[in-house]
mmCIF file with all atom_site columns, C-alpha atoms in Angstrom:
data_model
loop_
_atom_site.group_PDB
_atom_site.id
_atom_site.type_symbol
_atom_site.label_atom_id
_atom_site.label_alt_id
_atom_site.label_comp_id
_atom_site.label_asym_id
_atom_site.label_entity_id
_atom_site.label_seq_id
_atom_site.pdbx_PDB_ins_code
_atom_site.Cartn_x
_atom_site.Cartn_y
_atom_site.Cartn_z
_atom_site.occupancy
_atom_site.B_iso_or_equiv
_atom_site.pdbx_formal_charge
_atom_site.auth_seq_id
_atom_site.auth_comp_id
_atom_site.auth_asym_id
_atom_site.auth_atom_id
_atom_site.pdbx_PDB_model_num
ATOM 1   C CA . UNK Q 1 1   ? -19.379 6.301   -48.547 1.00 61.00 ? 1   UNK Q CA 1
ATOM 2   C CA . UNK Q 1 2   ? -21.067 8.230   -45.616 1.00 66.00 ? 2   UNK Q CA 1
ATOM 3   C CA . UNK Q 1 3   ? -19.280 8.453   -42.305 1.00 65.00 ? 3   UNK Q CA 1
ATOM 4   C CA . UNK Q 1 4   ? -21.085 10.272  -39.823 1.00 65.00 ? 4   UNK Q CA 1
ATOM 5   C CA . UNK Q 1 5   ? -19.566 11.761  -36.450 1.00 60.00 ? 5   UNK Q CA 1
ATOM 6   C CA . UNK Q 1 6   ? -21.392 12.392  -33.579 1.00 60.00 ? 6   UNK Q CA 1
ATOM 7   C CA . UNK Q 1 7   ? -20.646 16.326  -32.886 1.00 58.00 ? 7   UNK Q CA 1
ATOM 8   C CA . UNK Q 1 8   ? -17.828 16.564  -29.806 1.00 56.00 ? 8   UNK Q CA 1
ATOM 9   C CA . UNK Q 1 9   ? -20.675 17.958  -27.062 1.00 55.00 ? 9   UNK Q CA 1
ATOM 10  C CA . UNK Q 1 10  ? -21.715 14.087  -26.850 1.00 57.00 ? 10  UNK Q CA 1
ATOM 11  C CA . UNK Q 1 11  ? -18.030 12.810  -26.169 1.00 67.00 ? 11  UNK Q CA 1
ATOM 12  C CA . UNK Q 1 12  ? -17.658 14.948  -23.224 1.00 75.00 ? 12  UNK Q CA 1
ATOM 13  C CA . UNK Q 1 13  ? -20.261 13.454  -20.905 1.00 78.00 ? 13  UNK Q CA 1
ATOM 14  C CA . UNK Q 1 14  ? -19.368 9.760   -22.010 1.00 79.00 ? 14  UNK Q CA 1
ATOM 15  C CA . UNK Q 1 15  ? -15.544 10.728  -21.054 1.00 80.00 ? 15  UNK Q CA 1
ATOM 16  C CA . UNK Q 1 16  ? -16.560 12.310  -17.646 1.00 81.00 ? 16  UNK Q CA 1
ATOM 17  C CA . UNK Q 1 17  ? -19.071 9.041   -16.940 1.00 81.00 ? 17  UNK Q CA 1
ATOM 18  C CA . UNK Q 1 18  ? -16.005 6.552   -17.907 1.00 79.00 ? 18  UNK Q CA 1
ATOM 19  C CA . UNK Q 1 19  ? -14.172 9.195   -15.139 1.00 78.00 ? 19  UNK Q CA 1
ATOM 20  C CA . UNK Q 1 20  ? -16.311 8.629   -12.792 1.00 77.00 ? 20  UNK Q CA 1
ATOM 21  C CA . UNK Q 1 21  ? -17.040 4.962   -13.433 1.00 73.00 ? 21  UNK Q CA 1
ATOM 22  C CA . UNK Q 1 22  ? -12.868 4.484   -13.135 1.00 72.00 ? 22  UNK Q CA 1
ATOM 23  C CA . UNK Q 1 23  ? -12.609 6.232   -10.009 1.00 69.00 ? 23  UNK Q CA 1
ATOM 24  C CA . UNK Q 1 24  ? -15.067 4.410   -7.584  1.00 67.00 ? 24  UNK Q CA 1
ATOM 25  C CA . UNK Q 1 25  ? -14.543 1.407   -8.832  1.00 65.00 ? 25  UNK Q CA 1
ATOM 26  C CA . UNK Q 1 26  ? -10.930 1.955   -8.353  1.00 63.00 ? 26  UNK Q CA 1
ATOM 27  C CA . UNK Q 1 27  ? -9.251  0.418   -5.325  1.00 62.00 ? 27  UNK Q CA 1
ATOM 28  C CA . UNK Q 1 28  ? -6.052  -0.205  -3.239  1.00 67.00 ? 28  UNK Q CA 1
ATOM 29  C CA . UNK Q 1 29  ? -3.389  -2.362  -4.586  1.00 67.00 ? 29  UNK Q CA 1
ATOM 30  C CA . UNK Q 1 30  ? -2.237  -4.497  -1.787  1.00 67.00 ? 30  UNK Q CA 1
ATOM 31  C CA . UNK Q 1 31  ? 0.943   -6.628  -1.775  1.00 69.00 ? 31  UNK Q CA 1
ATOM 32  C CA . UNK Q 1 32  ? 1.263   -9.507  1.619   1.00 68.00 ? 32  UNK Q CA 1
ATOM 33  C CA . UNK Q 1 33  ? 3.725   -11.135 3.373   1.00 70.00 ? 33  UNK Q CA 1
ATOM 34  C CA . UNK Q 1 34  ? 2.524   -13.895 5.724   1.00 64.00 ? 34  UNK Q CA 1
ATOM 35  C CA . UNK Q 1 35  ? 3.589   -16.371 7.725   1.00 67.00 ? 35  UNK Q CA 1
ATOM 36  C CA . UNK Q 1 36  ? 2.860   -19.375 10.147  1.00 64.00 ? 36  UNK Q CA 1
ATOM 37  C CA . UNK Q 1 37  ? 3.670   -17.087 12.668  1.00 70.00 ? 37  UNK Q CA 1
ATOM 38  C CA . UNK Q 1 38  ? 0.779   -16.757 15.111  1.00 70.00 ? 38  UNK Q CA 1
ATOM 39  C CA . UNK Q 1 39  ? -0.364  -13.402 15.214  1.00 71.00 ? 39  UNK Q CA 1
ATOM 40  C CA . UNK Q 1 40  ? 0.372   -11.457 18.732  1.00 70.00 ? 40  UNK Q CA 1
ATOM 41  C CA . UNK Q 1 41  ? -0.846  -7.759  17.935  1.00 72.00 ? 41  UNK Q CA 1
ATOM 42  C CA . UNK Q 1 42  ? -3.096  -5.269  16.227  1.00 79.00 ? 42  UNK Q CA 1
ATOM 43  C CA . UNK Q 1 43  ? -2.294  -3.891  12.791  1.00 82.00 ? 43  UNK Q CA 1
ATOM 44  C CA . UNK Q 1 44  ? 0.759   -0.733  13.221  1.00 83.00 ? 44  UNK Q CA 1
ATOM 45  C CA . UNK Q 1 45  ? 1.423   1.418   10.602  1.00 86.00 ? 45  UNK Q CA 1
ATOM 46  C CA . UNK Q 1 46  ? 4.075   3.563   8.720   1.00 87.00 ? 46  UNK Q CA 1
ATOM 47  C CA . UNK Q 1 47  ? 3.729   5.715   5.631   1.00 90.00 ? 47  UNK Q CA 1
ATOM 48  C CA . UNK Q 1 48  ? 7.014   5.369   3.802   1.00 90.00 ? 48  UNK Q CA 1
ATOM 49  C CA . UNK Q 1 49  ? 8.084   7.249   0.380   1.00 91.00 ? 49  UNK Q CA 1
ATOM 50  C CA . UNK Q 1 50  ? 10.297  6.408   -2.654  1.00 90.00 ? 50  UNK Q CA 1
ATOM 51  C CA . UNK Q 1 51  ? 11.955  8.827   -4.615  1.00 91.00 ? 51  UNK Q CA 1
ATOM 52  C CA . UNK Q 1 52  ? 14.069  8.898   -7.998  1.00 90.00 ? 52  UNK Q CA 1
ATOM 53  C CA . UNK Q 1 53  ? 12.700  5.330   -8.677  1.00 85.00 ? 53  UNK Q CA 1
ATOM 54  C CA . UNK Q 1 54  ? 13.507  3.586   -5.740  1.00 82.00 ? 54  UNK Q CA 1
ATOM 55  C CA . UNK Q 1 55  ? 17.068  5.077   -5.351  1.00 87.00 ? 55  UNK Q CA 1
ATOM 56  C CA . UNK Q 1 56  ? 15.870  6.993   -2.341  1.00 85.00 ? 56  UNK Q CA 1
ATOM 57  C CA . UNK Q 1 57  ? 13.748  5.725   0.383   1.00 86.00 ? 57  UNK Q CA 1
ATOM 58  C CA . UNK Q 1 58  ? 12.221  7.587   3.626   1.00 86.00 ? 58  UNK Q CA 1
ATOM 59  C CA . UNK Q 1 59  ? 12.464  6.103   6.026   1.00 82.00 ? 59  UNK Q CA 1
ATOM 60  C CA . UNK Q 1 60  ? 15.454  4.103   5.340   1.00 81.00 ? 60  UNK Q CA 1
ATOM 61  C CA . UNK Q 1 61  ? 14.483  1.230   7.808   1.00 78.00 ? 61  UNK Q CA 1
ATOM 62  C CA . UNK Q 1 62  ? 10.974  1.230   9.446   1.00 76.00 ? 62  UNK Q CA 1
ATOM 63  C CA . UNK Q 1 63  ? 11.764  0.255   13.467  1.00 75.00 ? 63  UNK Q CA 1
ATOM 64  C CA . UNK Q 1 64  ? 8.686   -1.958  15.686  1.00 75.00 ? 64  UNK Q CA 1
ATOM 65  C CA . UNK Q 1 65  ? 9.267   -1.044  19.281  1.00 74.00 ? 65  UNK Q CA 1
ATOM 66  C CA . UNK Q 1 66  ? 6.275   -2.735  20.018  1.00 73.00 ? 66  UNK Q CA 1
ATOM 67  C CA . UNK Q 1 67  ? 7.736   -5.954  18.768  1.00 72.00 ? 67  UNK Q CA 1
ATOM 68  C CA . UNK Q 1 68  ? 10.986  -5.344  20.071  1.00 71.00 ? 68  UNK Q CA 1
ATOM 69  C CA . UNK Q 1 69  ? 9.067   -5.099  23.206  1.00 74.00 ? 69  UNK Q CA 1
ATOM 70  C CA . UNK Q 1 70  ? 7.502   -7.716  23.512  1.00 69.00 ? 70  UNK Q CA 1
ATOM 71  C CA . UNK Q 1 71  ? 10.270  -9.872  22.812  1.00 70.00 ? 71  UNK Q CA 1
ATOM 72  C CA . UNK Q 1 72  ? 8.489   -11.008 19.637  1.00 68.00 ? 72  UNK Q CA 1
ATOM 73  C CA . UNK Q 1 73  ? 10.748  -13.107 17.418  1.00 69.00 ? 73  UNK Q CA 1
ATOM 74  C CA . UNK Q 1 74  ? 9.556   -11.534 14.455  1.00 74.00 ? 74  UNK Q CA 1
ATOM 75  C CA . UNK Q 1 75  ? 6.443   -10.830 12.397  1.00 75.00 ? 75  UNK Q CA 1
ATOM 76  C CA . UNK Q 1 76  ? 3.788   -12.353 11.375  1.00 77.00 ? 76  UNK Q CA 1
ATOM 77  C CA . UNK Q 1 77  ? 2.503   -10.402 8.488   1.00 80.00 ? 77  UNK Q CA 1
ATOM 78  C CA . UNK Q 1 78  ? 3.818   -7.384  6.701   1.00 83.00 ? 78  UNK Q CA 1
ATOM 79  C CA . UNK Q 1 79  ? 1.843   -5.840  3.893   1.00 84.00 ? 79  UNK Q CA 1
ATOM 80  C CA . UNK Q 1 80  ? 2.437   -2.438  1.519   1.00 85.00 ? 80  UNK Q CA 1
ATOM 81  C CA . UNK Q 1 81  ? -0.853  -0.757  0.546   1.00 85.00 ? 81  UNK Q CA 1
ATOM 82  C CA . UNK Q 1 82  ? -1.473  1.785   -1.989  1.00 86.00 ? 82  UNK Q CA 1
ATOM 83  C CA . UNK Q 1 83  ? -4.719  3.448   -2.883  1.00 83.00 ? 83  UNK Q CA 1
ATOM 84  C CA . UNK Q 1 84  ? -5.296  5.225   -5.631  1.00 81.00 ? 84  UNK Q CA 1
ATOM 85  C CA . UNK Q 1 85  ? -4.129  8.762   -5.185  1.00 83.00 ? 85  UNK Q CA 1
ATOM 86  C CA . UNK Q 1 86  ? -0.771  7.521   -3.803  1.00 85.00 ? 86  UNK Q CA 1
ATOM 87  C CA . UNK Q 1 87  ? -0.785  5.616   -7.619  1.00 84.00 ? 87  UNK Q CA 1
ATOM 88  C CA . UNK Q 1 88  ? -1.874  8.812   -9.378  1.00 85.00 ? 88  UNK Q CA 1
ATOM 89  C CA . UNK Q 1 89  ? 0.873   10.581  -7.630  1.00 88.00 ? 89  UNK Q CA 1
ATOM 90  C CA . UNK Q 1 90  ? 3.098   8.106   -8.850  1.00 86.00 ? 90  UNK Q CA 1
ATOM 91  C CA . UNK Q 1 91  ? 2.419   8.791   -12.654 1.00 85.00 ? 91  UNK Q CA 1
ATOM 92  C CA . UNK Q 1 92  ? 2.061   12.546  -12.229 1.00 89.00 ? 92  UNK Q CA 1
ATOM 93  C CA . UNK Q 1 93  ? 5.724   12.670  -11.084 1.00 90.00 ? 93  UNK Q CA 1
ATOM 94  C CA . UNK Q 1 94  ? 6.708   9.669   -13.746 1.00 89.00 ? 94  UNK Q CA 1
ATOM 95  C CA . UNK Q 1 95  ? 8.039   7.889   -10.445 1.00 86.00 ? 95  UNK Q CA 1
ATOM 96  C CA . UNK Q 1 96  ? 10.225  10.315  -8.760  1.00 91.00 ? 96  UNK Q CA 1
ATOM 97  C CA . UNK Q 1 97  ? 8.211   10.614  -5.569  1.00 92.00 ? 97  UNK Q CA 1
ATOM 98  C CA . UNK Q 1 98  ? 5.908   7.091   -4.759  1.00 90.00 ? 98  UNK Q CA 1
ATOM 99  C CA . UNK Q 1 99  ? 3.979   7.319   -1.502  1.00 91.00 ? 99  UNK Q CA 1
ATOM 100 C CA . UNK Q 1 100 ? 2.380   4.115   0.617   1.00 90.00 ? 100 UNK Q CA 1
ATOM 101 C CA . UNK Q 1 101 ? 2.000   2.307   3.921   1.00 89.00 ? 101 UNK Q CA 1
ATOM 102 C CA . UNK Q 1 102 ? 3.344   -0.366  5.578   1.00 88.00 ? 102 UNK Q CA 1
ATOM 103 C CA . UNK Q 1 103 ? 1.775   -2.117  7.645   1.00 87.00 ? 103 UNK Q CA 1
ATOM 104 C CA . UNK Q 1 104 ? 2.621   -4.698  9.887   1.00 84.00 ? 104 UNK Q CA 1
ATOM 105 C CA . UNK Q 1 105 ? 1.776   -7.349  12.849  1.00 84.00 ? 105 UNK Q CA 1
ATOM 106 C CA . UNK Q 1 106 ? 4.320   -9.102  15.661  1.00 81.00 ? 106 UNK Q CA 1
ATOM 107 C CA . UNK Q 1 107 ? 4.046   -12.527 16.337  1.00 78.00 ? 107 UNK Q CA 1
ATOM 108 C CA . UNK Q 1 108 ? 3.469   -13.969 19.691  1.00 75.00 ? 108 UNK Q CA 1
ATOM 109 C CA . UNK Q 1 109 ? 6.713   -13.932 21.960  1.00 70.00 ? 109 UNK Q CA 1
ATOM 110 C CA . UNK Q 1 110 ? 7.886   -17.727 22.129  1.00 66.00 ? 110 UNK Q CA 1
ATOM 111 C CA . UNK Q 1 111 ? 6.949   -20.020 25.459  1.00 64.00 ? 111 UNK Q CA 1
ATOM 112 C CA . UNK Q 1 112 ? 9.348   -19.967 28.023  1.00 65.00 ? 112 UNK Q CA 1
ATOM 113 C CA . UNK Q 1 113 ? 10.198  -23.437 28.506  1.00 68.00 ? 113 UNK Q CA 1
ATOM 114 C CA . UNK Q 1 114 ? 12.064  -25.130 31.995  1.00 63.00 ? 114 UNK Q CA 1
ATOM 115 C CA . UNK Q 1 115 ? 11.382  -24.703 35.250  1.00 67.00 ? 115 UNK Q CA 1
ATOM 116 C CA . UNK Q 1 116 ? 10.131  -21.538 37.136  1.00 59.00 ? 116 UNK Q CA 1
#
């Protein structure tokens, strides 16, 4: 029986192609919230980090002074985004340190009802 290898010098190039290949067609992960809300503002933003696995968090709580306000009543979409260096950073450190972004819109302030 004859097996024949291809010498290593040809793997190289195919492994650096399949690199390259797996890193532009690579994109964000993106996980929404959304409701019937209607929408009142632009996209805001927050980068937040977990550490130790999710035992730690930073920031804590993410505040919206631009909802607050306004008045809105709450929000109409909320949606964590990571890319695909915040993922590689993730399995580097086997999970103790996870970046992303929030990001987040208000909904429109309710109608004042009555009389003026």
């Amino acid at each position: 029986m004859n097996i024949h290898f291809k010498p290593i010098y040809f793997r190289k190039p195919v492994v650096a192609f399949l690199l390259v290949i797996t890193l532009l067609t690579s994109s964000c992960v993106t996980f929404r919230v959304q409701t019937h809300k209607q929408e009142g503002t632009e996209y805001q933003s927050h980068p937040i980090n977990v550490y130790l696995w999710g035992i730690l968090q930073s920031p804590k709580a993410v505040t919206t002074p631009i909802c607050d306000s306004l008045g809105s009543p709450g929000m109409s979409e909320v949606y964590l985004r990571r890319n695909f260096g915040q993922y590689l950073i993730g399995v580097v450190t086997l999970g103790i340190w996870s970046p992303a972004k929030l990001y987040w819109k208000c909904s429109k302030p309710c109608p004042k009802t009555g009389k003026m």
